[in-house]
CSV table of C-alpha atoms and ligand atoms in Angstrom, one decimal:
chain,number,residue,atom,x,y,z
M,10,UNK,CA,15.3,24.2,-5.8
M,11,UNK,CA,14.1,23.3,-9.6
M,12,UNK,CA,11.3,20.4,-10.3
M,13,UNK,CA,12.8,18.4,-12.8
M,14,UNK,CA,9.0,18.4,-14.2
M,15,UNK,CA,8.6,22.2,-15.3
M,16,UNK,CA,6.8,22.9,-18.4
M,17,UNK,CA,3.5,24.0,-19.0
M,18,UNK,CA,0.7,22.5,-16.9
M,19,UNK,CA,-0.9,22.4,-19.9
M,20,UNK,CA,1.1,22.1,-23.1
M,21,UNK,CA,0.2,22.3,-27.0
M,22,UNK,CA,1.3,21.2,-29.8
M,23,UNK,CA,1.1,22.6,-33.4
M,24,UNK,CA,0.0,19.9,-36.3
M,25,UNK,CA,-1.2,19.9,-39.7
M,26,UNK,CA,-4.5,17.7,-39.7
M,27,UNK,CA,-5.4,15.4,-42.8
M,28,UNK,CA,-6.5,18.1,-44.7
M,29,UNK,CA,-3.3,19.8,-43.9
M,30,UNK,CA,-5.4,22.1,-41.7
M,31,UNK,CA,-2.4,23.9,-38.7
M,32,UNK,CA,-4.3,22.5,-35.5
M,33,UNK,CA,-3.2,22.4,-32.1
M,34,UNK,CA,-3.0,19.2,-30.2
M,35,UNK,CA,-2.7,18.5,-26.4
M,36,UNK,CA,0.3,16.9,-25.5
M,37,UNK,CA,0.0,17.5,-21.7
M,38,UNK,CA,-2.5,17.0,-19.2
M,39,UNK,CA,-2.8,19.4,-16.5
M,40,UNK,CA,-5.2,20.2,-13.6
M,41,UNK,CA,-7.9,21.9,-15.6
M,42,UNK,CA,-8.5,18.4,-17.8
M,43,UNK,CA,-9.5,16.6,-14.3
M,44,UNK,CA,-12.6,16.8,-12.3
M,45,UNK,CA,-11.6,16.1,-8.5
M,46,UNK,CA,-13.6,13.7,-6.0
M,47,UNK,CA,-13.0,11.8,-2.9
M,48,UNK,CA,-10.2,11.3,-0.8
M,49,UNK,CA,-9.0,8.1,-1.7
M,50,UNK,CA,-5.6,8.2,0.8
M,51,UNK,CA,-3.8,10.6,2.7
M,52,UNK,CA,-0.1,10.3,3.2
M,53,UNK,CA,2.7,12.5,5.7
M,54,UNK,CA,3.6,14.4,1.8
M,55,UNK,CA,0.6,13.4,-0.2
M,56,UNK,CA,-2.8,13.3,-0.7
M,57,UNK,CA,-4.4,11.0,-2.9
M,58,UNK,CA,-7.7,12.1,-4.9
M,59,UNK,CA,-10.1,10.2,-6.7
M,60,UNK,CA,-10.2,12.2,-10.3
M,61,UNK,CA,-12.2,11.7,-13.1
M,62,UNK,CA,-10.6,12.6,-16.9
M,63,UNK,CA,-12.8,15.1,-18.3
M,64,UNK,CA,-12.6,14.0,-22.3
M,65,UNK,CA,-12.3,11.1,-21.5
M,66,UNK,CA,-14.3,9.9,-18.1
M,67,UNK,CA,-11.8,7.5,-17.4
M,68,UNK,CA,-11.1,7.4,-13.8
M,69,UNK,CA,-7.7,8.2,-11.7
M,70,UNK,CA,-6.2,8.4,-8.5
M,71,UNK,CA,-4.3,11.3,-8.6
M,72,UNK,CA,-1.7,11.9,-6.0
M,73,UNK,CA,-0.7,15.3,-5.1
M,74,UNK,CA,2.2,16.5,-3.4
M,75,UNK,CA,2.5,19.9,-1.5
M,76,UNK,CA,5.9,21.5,-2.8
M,77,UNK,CA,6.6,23.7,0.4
M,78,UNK,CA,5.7,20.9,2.7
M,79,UNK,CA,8.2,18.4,0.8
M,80,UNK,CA,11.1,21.3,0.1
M,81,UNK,CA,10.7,22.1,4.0
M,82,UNK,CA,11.3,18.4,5.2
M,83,UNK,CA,14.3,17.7,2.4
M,84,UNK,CA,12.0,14.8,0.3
M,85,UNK,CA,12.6,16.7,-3.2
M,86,UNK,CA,14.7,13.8,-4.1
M,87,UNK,CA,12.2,11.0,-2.9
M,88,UNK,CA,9.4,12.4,-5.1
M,89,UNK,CA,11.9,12.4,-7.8
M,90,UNK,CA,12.8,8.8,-7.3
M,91,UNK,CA,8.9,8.3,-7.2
M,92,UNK,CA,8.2,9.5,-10.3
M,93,UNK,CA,11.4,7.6,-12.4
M,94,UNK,CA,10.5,4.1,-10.9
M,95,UNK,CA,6.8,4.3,-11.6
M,96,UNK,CA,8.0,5.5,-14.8
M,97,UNK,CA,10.5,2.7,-15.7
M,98,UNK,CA,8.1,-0.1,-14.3
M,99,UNK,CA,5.1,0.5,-16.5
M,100,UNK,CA,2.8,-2.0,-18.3
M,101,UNK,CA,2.7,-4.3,-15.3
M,102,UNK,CA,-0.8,-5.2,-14.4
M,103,UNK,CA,0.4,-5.7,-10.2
M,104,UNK,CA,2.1,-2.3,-10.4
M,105,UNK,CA,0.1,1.2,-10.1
M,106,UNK,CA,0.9,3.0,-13.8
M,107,UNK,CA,2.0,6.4,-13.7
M,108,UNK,CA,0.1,7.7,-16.8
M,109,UNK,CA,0.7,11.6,-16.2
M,110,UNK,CA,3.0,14.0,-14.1
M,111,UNK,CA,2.5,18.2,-14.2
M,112,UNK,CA,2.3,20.7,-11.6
M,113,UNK,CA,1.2,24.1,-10.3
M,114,UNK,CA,2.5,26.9,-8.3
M,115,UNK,CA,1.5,24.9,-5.1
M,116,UNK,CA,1.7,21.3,-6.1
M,117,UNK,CA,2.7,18.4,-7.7
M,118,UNK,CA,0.2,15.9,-9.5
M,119,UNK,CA,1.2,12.2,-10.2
M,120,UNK,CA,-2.1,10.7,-12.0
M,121,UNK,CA,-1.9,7.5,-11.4
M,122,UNK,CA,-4.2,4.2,-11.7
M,123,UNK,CA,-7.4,3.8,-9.4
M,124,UNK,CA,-7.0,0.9,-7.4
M,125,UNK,CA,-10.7,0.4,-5.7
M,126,UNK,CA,-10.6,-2.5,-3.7
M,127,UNK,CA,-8.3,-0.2,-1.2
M,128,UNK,CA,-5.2,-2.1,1.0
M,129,UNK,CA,-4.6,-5.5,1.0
M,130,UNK,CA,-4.1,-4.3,4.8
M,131,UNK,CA,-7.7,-3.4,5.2
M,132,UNK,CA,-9.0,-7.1,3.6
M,133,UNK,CA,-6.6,-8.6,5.7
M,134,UNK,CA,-8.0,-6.6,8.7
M,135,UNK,CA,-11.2,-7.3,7.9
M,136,UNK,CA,-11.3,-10.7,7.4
M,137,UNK,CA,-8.7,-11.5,10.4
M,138,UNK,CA,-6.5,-13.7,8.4
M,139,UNK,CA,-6.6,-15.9,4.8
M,140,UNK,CA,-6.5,-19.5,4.2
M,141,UNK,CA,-3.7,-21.1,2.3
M,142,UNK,CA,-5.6,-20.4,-1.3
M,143,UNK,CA,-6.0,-17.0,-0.7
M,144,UNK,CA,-2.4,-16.5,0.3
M,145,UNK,CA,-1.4,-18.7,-2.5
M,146,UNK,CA,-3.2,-16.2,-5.6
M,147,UNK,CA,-2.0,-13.1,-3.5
M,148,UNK,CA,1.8,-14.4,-2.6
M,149,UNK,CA,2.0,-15.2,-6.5
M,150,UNK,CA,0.7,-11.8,-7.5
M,151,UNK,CA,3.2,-9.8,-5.1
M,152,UNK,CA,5.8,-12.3,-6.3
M,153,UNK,CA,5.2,-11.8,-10.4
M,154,UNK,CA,5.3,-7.8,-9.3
M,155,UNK,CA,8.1,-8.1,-7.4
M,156,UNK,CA,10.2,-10.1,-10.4
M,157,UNK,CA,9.6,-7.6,-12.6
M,158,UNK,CA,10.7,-4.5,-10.5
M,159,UNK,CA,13.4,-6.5,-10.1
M,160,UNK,CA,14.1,-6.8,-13.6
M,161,UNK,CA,14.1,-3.6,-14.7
M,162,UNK,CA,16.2,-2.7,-11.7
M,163,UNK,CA,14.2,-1.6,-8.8
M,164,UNK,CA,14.3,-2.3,-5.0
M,165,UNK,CA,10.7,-1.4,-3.4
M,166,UNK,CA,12.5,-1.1,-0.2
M,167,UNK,CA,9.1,-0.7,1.4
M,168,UNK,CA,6.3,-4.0,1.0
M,169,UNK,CA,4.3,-4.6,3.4
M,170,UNK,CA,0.4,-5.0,2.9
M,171,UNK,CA,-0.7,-1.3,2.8
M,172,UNK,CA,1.8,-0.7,0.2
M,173,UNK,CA,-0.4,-3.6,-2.1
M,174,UNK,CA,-3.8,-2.0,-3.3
M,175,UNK,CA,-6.6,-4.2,-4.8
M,176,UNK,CA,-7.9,-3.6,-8.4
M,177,UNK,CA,-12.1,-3.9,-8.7
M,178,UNK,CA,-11.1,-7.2,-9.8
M,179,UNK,CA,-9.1,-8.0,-6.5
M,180,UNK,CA,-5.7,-8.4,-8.1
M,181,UNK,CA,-2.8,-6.5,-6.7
M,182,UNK,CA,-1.4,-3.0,-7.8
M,183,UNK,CA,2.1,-2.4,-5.9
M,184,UNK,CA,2.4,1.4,-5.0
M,185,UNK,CA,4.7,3.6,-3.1
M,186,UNK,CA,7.7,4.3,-4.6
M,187,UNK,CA,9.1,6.7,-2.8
M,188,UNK,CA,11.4,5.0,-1.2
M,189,UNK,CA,12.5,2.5,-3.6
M,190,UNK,CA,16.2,1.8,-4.6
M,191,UNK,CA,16.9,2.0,-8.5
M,192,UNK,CA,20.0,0.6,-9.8
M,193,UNK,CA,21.1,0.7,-13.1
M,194,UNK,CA,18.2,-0.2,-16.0
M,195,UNK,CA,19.5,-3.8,-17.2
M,196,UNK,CA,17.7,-2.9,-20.4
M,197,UNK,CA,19.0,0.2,-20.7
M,198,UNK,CA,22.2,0.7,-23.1
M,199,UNK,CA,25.5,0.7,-21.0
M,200,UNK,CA,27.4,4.4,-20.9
M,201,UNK,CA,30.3,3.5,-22.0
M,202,UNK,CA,32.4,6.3,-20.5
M,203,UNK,CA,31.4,4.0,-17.1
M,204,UNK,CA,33.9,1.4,-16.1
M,205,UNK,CA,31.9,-2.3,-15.9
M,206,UNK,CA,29.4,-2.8,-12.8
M,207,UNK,CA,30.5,-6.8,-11.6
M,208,UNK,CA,27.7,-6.9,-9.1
M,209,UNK,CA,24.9,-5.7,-11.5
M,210,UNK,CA,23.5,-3.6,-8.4
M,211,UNK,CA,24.5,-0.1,-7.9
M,212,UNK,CA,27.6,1.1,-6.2
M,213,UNK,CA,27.9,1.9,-2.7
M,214,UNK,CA,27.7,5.3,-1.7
M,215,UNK,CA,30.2,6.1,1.1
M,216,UNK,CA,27.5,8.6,3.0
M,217,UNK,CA,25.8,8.0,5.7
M,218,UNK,CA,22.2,5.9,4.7
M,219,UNK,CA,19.0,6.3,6.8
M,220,UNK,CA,16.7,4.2,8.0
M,221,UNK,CA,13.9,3.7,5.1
M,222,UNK,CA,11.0,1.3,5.5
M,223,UNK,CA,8.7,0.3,8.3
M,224,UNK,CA,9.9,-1.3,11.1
M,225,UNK,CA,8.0,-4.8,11.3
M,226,UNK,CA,9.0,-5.8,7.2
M,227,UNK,CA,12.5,-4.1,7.7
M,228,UNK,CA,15.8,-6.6,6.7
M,229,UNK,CA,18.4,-7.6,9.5
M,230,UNK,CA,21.0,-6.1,6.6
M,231,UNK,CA,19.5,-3.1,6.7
M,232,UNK,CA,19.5,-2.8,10.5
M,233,UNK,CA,22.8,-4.2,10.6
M,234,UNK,CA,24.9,-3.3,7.2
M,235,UNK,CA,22.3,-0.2,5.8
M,236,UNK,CA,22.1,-1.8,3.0
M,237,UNK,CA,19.4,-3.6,1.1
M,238,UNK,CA,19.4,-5.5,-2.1
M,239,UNK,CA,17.2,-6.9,-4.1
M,240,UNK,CA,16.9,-10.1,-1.5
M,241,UNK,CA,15.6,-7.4,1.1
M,242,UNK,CA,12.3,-7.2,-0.8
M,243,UNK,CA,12.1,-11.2,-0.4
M,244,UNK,CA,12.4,-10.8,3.2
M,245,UNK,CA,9.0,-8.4,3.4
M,246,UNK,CA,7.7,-11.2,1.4
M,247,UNK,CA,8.0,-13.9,3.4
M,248,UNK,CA,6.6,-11.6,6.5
M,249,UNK,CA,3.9,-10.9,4.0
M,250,UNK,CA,2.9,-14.2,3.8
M,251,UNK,CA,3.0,-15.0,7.5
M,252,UNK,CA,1.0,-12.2,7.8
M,253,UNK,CA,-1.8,-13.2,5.4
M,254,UNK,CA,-1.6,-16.4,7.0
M,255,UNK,CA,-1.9,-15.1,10.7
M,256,UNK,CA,-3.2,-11.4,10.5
M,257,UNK,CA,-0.3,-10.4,12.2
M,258,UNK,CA,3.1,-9.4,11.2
M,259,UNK,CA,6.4,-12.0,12.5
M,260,UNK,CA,7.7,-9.5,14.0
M,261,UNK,CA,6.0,-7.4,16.4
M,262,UNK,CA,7.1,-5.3,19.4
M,263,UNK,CA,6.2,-2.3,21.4
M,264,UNK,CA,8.6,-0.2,19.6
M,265,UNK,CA,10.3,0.4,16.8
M,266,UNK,CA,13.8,-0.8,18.6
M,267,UNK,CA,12.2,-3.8,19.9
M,268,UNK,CA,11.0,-4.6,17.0
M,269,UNK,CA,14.8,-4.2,15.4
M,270,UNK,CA,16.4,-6.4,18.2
M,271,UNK,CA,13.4,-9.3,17.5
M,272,UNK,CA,14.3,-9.0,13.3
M,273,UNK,CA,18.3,-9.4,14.0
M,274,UNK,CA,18.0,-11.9,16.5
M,275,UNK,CA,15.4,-14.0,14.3
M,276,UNK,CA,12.9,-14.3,17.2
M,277,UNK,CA,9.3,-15.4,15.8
M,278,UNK,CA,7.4,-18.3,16.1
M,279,UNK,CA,4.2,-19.9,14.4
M,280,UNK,CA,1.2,-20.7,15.9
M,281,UNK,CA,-0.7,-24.1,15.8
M,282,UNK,CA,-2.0,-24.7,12.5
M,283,UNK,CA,0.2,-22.8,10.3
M,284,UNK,CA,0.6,-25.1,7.1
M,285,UNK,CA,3.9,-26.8,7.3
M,286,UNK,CA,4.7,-26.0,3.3
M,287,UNK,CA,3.9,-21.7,4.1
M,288,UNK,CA,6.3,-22.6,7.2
M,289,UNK,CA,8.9,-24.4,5.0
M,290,UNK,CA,8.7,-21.5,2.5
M,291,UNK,CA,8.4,-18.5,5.8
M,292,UNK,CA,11.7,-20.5,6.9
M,293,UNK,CA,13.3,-20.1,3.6
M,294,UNK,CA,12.6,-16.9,3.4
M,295,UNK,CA,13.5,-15.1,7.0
M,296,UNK,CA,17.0,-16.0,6.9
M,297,UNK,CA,19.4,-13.2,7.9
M,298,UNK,CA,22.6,-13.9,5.3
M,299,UNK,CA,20.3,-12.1,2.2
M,300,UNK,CA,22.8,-14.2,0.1
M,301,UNK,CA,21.3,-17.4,1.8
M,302,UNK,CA,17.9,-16.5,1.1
M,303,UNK,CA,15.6,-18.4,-1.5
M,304,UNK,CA,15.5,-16.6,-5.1
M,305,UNK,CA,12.6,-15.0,-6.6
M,306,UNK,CA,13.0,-18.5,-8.9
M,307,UNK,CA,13.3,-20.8,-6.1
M,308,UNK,CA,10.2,-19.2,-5.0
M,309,UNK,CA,8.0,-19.9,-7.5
M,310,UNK,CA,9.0,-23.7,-8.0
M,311,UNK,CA,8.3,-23.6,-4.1
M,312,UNK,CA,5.9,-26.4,-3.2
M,313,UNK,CA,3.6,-23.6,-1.4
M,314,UNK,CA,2.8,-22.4,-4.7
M,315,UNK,CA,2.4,-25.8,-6.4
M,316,UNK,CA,-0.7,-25.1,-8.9
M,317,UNK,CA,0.2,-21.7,-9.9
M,318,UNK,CA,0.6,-20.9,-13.5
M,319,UNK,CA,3.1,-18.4,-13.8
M,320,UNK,CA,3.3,-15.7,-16.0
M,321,UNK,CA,0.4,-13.4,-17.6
M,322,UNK,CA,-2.5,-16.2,-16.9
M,323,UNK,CA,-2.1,-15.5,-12.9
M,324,UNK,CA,-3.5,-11.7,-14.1
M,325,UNK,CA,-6.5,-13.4,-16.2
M,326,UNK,CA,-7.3,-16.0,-13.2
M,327,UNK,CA,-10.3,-14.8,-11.3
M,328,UNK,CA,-9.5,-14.0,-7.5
M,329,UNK,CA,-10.1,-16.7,-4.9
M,330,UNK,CA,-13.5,-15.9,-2.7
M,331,UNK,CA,-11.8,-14.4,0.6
M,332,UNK,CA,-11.9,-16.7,3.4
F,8,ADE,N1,-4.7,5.2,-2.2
F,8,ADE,C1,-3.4,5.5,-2.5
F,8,ADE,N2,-3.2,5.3,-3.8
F,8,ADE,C2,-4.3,4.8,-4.3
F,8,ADE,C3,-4.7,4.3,-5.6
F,8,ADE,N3,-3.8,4.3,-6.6
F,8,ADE,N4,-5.9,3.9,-5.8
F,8,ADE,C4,-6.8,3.9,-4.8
F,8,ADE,N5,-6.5,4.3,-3.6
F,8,ADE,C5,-5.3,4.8,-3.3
């Protein structure tokens, strides 16, 4: 099998300088220009290393990905779907930026940005649940990263609250790619050898589609049709927000087909307490028709996030204290 990455770990360019002097410039990082530290996350294909940029001394977290292990258990083209997502979604401040890709004989190296605070997962579990403002600046921030993966033409296919990392600053990063869905760029010039697309999403492949995601954020029209769209991402979200609100997921079972029968059949409730405008918004939100579901604009002019300035100032806005 070929990486579509080869090249030189480390590659060089020839330039003439101001003086007109033939100099040789680096034009790729490799593994020699980092210095490697902690463990920052382990995954079933990756491991993810804190790394330090030795001209530089800017920090990364680099993620690296054993070849034989991924070639052995058929992922090639998941790392390869990885790598063009993170690369069509940069200059987002709630999405991890892919800054660098090489590799080695053994490995492949996506360098990526540190995200310090850890998992929103691990806050959450810490703290046992967040009150209405916390959920509020946290909901918005998914929501603003979500719109614009969505605009350039990618499905995450996979949120849920250890897939959102915190910044130093506690804002979100979105990352795991992996298993996203990416349908044609909108940006992008049309080919024009292609006959029109009328649904703007891509079209359907006729071969069988496996399961991807995690059961407890997974969409009734994935378990049902195996298909998800864009408003499959809006269903995680709303059992995002129920989870911030709770600490626990809306739906929760012993086992993964438990779990399934709970999501098809809509069975959740909310507990005492809950604030009626999260449950209006929760309500809108885990509906099964995807078609019926609220839109990302909807959303935002949702009463729940009533105060929110939308747009770049929700980056500059300083996190809520948790509580
Ligand atoms: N764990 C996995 N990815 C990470 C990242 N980008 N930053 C910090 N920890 C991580």
């Amino acid at each position: 099998e070929e990486w579509k990455d080869r090249g030189a770990a480390v590659g060089m360019k020839e330039e003439y300088d101001a003086s007109g002097k033939l100099v040789l410039r680096q034009v790729k990082k490799g593994v020699r220009d980092f210095v490697f530290g902690r463990t920052l996350g382990e995954g079933s294909y990756s491991t993810v290393l804190l790394a330090t940029d030795r001209q530089t001394l800017k920090e990364y977290a680099v993620k690296i990905l054993d070849k034989k292990h991924i070639i052995k258990e058929k992922k090639i083209k998941y790392v390869n779907i990885e790598k063009d997502t993170l690369n069509r979604l940069i200059e987002h401040p709630g999405i991890v930026r892919l800054y660098y890709t090489f590799q080695d004989s053994s490995s492949l190296y996506y360098v990526l940005d540190v995200a310090s605070g850890g998992e929103l997962l691990g806050v959450l579990k810490k703290i046992g649940s967040f009150d209405e403002e916390c959920t509020r600046f946290y909901g918005a921030q998914i929501l603003d990263a979500i719109e614009h993966m969505h605009n350039r033409g990618v499905i995450h296919r996979d949120l849920k609250p250890e897939n959102v990392l915190l910044d130093d600053q506690m804002h979100i990063k979105i990352t795991d790619f992996g298993t996203a869905k990416l349908l044609p760029d909108p940006r992008a010039p049309r080919d024009p050898t292609k006959p029109y697309d009328v649904t703007g999403e891509e079209q359907e492949s006729t071969r069988a589609k496996s399961f991807v995601g995690t059961a407890e954020y997974v969409s009734p029209e994935l378990l049902t049709d195996k298909n998800a769209c864009k408003a499959s991402d809006l269903w995680a979200f709303g059992c995002i927000i129920y989870q911030l609100l709770t600490g626990r997921p809306p739906f929760k079972a012993g086992n993964e087909y438990q779990t399934f029968q709970k999501i098809v059949g809509l069975e959740y409730e909310f507990p005492l307490g809950f604030p009626p405008a999260a449950r209006d918004l929760v309500e809108r939100l885990l509906v099964l028709d995807p078609s019926r579901r609220l839109t990302i604009e909807h959303i935002k002019n949702h009463e729940f996030f009533d105060g929110i300035v939308w747009g770049r100032g929700l980056w500059r806005q300083k996190a809520p204290r948790l509580k």
